[in-house]
Amino acid sequence: MKIEGGCHCQAVRFEAEVPRAVDVLDCNCSICAMTGFKHLIVPQEDFRLLSGADTLTAYRFGTGAAEHLFCSICGIKSFYRPRSHPQAWSVNVNALDDADALQVTVHPFDGRNWEQARSKLD
C-alpha cells in the first residue's frame, strides 16, 4: 500500500510503498528517545521524496554513519538514512498522514547498546 507523510510545516513530503502489516522499531538511543522516532524501514526503491529536498538539513553524530535529516523550517525529522540499514530509509511512523491504516507491530530496539542490538536484526 502507499503511505504518505512529512514534516509539521508540510515543506517536506514523501511517499512509500509498504505492506499493510509492518514491523516498527522503537529505539532507546539518545536521539530516538528524545524525538519519539518510531522506525519503519523502507527499501530505497520503495521510497520517494515528493518535496522539500531543499529544506532538509543533515546532522551526524557518533560514528557519523547515519544521516539524520531535519526540515530546516519546522525541525521535524520525518525520515532519515539509518546506520542499521544504509541501503534503506527509516520513516517515522509518527510522521505519517494515516498511520492507523497500517497494522503495526512494535519491537524494542536497544540503541544504547547498538552493536549488540544490530546483530539481532539479521
PDB file of C-alpha atoms in Angstrom:
ATOM      1  CA  MET A   1       0.000   0.000   0.000  1.00  0.00           C
ATOM      2  CA  LYS A   2       1.079   3.589  -0.497  1.00  0.00           C
ATOM      3  CA  ILE A   3       1.750   5.678   2.598  1.00  0.00           C
ATOM      4  CA  GLU A   4       2.425   9.400   2.709  1.00  0.00           C
ATOM      5  CA  GLY A   5       3.857  11.706   5.312  1.00  0.00           C
ATOM      6  CA  GLY A   6       6.147  14.596   6.023  1.00  0.00           C
ATOM      7  CA  CYS A   7       7.192  17.266   8.435  1.00  0.00           C
ATOM      8  CA  HIS A   8       4.996  19.529  10.565  1.00  0.00           C
ATOM      9  CA  CYS A   9       5.029  22.533   8.224  1.00  0.00           C
ATOM     10  CA  GLN A  10       4.428  20.269   5.173  1.00  0.00           C
ATOM     11  CA  ALA A  11       7.506  21.547   3.320  1.00  0.00           C
ATOM     12  CA  VAL A  12       8.957  18.002   3.316  1.00  0.00           C
ATOM     13  CA  ARG A  13       6.647  15.378   1.829  1.00  0.00           C
ATOM     14  CA  PHE A  14       7.330  11.740   0.949  1.00  0.00           C
ATOM     15  CA  GLU A  15       5.545   8.581  -0.110  1.00  0.00           C
ATOM     16  CA  ALA A  16       6.477   4.933   0.179  1.00  0.00           C
ATOM     17  CA  GLU A  17       5.170   1.511  -0.729  1.00  0.00           C
ATOM     18  CA  VAL A  18       4.878  -0.824   2.263  1.00  0.00           C
ATOM     19  CA  PRO A  19       2.838  -3.876   3.204  1.00  0.00           C
ATOM     20  CA  ARG A  20      -0.259  -3.241   5.324  1.00  0.00           C
ATOM     21  CA  ALA A  21       1.274  -5.223   8.238  1.00  0.00           C
ATOM     22  CA  VAL A  22       4.615  -3.686   9.206  1.00  0.00           C
ATOM     23  CA  ASP A  23       7.258  -4.159  11.880  1.00  0.00           C
ATOM     24  CA  VAL A  24       8.441  -0.961  13.548  1.00  0.00           C
ATOM     25  CA  LEU A  25      11.496  -0.476  15.751  1.00  0.00           C
ATOM     26  CA  ASP A  26      11.206   1.576  18.938  1.00  0.00           C
ATOM     27  CA  CYS A  27      14.794   2.612  19.658  1.00  0.00           C
ATOM     28  CA  ASN A  28      16.022   3.862  23.030  1.00  0.00           C
ATOM     29  CA  CYS A  29      19.181   5.623  21.785  1.00  0.00           C
ATOM     30  CA  SER A  30      19.725   9.245  22.769  1.00  0.00           C
ATOM     31  CA  ILE A  31      18.251  10.852  19.652  1.00  0.00           C
ATOM     32  CA  CYS A  32      15.304   8.470  19.103  1.00  0.00           C
ATOM     33  CA  ALA A  33      14.256   8.553  22.748  1.00  0.00           C
ATOM     34  CA  MET A  34      14.292  12.368  22.764  1.00  0.00           C
ATOM     35  CA  THR A  35      12.388  12.764  19.498  1.00  0.00           C
ATOM     36  CA  GLY A  36       9.937   9.831  19.722  1.00  0.00           C
ATOM     37  CA  PHE A  37      11.089   8.403  16.393  1.00  0.00           C
ATOM     38  CA  LYS A  38       9.473   5.037  15.522  1.00  0.00           C
ATOM     39  CA  HIS A  39      11.368   3.310  12.704  1.00  0.00           C
ATOM     40  CA  LEU A  40       9.619   1.843   9.690  1.00  0.00           C
ATOM     41  CA  ILE A  41      12.422   0.601   7.417  1.00  0.00           C
ATOM     42  CA  VAL A  42      11.601   1.167   3.737  1.00  0.00           C
ATOM     43  CA  PRO A  43      13.818  -0.151   0.916  1.00  0.00           C
ATOM     44  CA  GLN A  44      15.446   2.585  -1.176  1.00  0.00           C
ATOM     45  CA  GLU A  45      13.422   1.691  -4.273  1.00  0.00           C
ATOM     46  CA  ASP A  46      10.099   1.935  -2.412  1.00  0.00           C
ATOM     47  CA  PHE A  47      10.647   5.470  -1.049  1.00  0.00           C
ATOM     48  CA  ARG A  48      10.129   8.754  -2.921  1.00  0.00           C
ATOM     49  CA  LEU A  49      10.781  12.263  -1.685  1.00  0.00           C
ATOM     50  CA  LEU A  50       7.994  14.369  -3.182  1.00  0.00           C
ATOM     51  CA  SER A  51       9.041  17.822  -1.973  1.00  0.00           C
ATOM     52  CA  GLY A  52      11.350  19.628   0.398  1.00  0.00           C
ATOM     53  CA  ALA A  53      14.779  18.366  -0.635  1.00  0.00           C
ATOM     54  CA  ASP A  54      15.984  21.970  -0.497  1.00  0.00           C
ATOM     55  CA  THR A  55      14.727  22.441   3.079  1.00  0.00           C
ATOM     56  CA  LEU A  56      16.412  19.344   4.556  1.00  0.00           C
ATOM     57  CA  THR A  57      19.433  19.794   6.788  1.00  0.00           C
ATOM     58  CA  ALA A  58      21.672  16.912   7.860  1.00  0.00           C
ATOM     59  CA  TYR A  59      23.050  16.005  11.265  1.00  0.00           C
ATOM     60  CA  ARG A  60      25.537  13.243  12.048  1.00  0.00           C
ATOM     61  CA  PHE A  61      26.882  12.153  15.416  1.00  0.00           C
ATOM     62  CA  GLY A  62      28.749   9.206  16.949  1.00  0.00           C
ATOM     63  CA  THR A  63      30.141   7.124  14.104  1.00  0.00           C
ATOM     64  CA  GLY A  64      28.636   9.512  11.541  1.00  0.00           C
ATOM     65  CA  ALA A  65      27.159   6.571   9.619  1.00  0.00           C
ATOM     66  CA  ALA A  66      23.528   7.646   9.982  1.00  0.00           C
ATOM     67  CA  GLU A  67      22.389  10.762   8.150  1.00  0.00           C
ATOM     68  CA  HIS A  68      19.643  12.389  10.212  1.00  0.00           C
ATOM     69  CA  LEU A  69      17.607  14.739   8.003  1.00  0.00           C
ATOM     70  CA  PHE A  70      15.554  17.539   9.535  1.00  0.00           C
ATOM     71  CA  CYS A  71      13.283  20.127   7.983  1.00  0.00           C
ATOM     72  CA  SER A  72      15.125  23.433   8.361  1.00  0.00           C
ATOM     73  CA  ILE A  73      11.805  25.257   8.764  1.00  0.00           C
ATOM     74  CA  CYS A  74       9.985  23.264  11.476  1.00  0.00           C
ATOM     75  CA  GLY A  75      12.774  20.978  12.747  1.00  0.00           C
ATOM     76  CA  ILE A  76      10.948  17.673  12.282  1.00  0.00           C
ATOM     77  CA  LYS A  77      12.808  14.514  11.238  1.00  0.00           C
ATOM     78  CA  SER A  78      10.229  12.542   9.245  1.00  0.00           C
ATOM     79  CA  PHE A  79      12.756  10.141   7.666  1.00  0.00           C
ATOM     80  CA  TYR A  80      16.496   9.574   7.527  1.00  0.00           C
ATOM     81  CA  ARG A  81      19.241   7.211   6.330  1.00  0.00           C
ATOM     82  CA  PRO A  82      19.847   4.803   9.250  1.00  0.00           C
ATOM     83  CA  ARG A  83      23.117   3.263  10.319  1.00  0.00           C
ATOM     84  CA  SER A  84      21.407  -0.106  10.737  1.00  0.00           C
ATOM     85  CA  HIS A  85      20.052  -0.192   7.153  1.00  0.00           C
ATOM     86  CA  PRO A  86      22.307   2.027   4.999  1.00  0.00           C
ATOM     87  CA  GLN A  87      20.601   0.956   1.745  1.00  0.00           C
ATOM     88  CA  ALA A  88      17.131   1.923   3.014  1.00  0.00           C
ATOM     89  CA  TRP A  89      15.232   4.792   4.593  1.00  0.00           C
ATOM     90  CA  SER A  90      13.848   4.870   8.102  1.00  0.00           C
ATOM     91  CA  VAL A  91      10.450   6.554   8.091  1.00  0.00           C
ATOM     92  CA  ASN A  92       8.994   7.889  11.338  1.00  0.00           C
ATOM     93  CA  VAL A  93       5.594   6.253  11.797  1.00  0.00           C
ATOM     94  CA  ASN A  94       4.651   9.340  13.839  1.00  0.00           C
ATOM     95  CA  ALA A  95       5.141  11.479  10.707  1.00  0.00           C
ATOM     96  CA  LEU A  96       2.684   9.520   8.543  1.00  0.00           C
ATOM     97  CA  ASP A  97      -0.570  11.109   7.438  1.00  0.00           C
ATOM     98  CA  ASP A  98      -2.560   7.973   8.326  1.00  0.00           C
ATOM     99  CA  ALA A  99      -0.585   5.507  10.446  1.00  0.00           C
ATOM    100  CA  ASP A 100      -3.878   3.931  11.545  1.00  0.00           C
ATOM    101  CA  ALA A 101      -4.194   2.393   8.063  1.00  0.00           C
ATOM    102  CA  LEU A 102      -1.243   0.132   8.921  1.00  0.00           C
ATOM    103  CA  GLN A 103      -1.168  -2.929  11.150  1.00  0.00           C
ATOM    104  CA  VAL A 104       1.881  -2.013  13.231  1.00  0.00           C
ATOM    105  CA  THR A 105       3.868  -4.414  15.382  1.00  0.00           C
ATOM    106  CA  VAL A 106       6.358  -2.513  17.551  1.00  0.00           C
ATOM    107  CA  HIS A 107       9.643  -4.155  18.548  1.00  0.00           C
ATOM    108  CA  PRO A 108      12.004  -2.622  21.118  1.00  0.00           C
ATOM    109  CA  PHE A 109      15.495  -1.904  19.803  1.00  0.00           C
ATOM    110  CA  ASP A 110      18.297  -1.317  22.308  1.00  0.00           C
ATOM    111  CA  GLY A 111      20.060   1.516  20.526  1.00  0.00           C
ATOM    112  CA  ARG A 112      22.011   2.361  23.674  1.00  0.00           C
ATOM    113  CA  ASN A 113      23.827  -0.948  23.051  1.00  0.00           C
ATOM    114  CA  TRP A 114      23.777  -0.573  19.282  1.00  0.00           C
ATOM    115  CA  GLU A 115      26.330  -3.206  18.234  1.00  0.00           C
ATOM    116  CA  GLN A 116      24.628  -5.992  20.186  1.00  0.00           C
ATOM    117  CA  ALA A 117      21.138  -4.903  19.124  1.00  0.00           C
ATOM    118  CA  ARG A 118      22.120  -4.599  15.435  1.00  0.00           C
ATOM    119  CA  SER A 119      23.361  -8.175  15.327  1.00  0.00           C
ATOM    120  CA  LYS A 120      19.870  -9.356  16.318  1.00  0.00           C
ATOM    121  CA  LEU A 121      18.261  -7.634  13.287  1.00  0.00           C
ATOM    122  CA  ASP A 122      19.741 -10.050  10.763  1.00  0.00           C
TER     123      ASP A 122
END
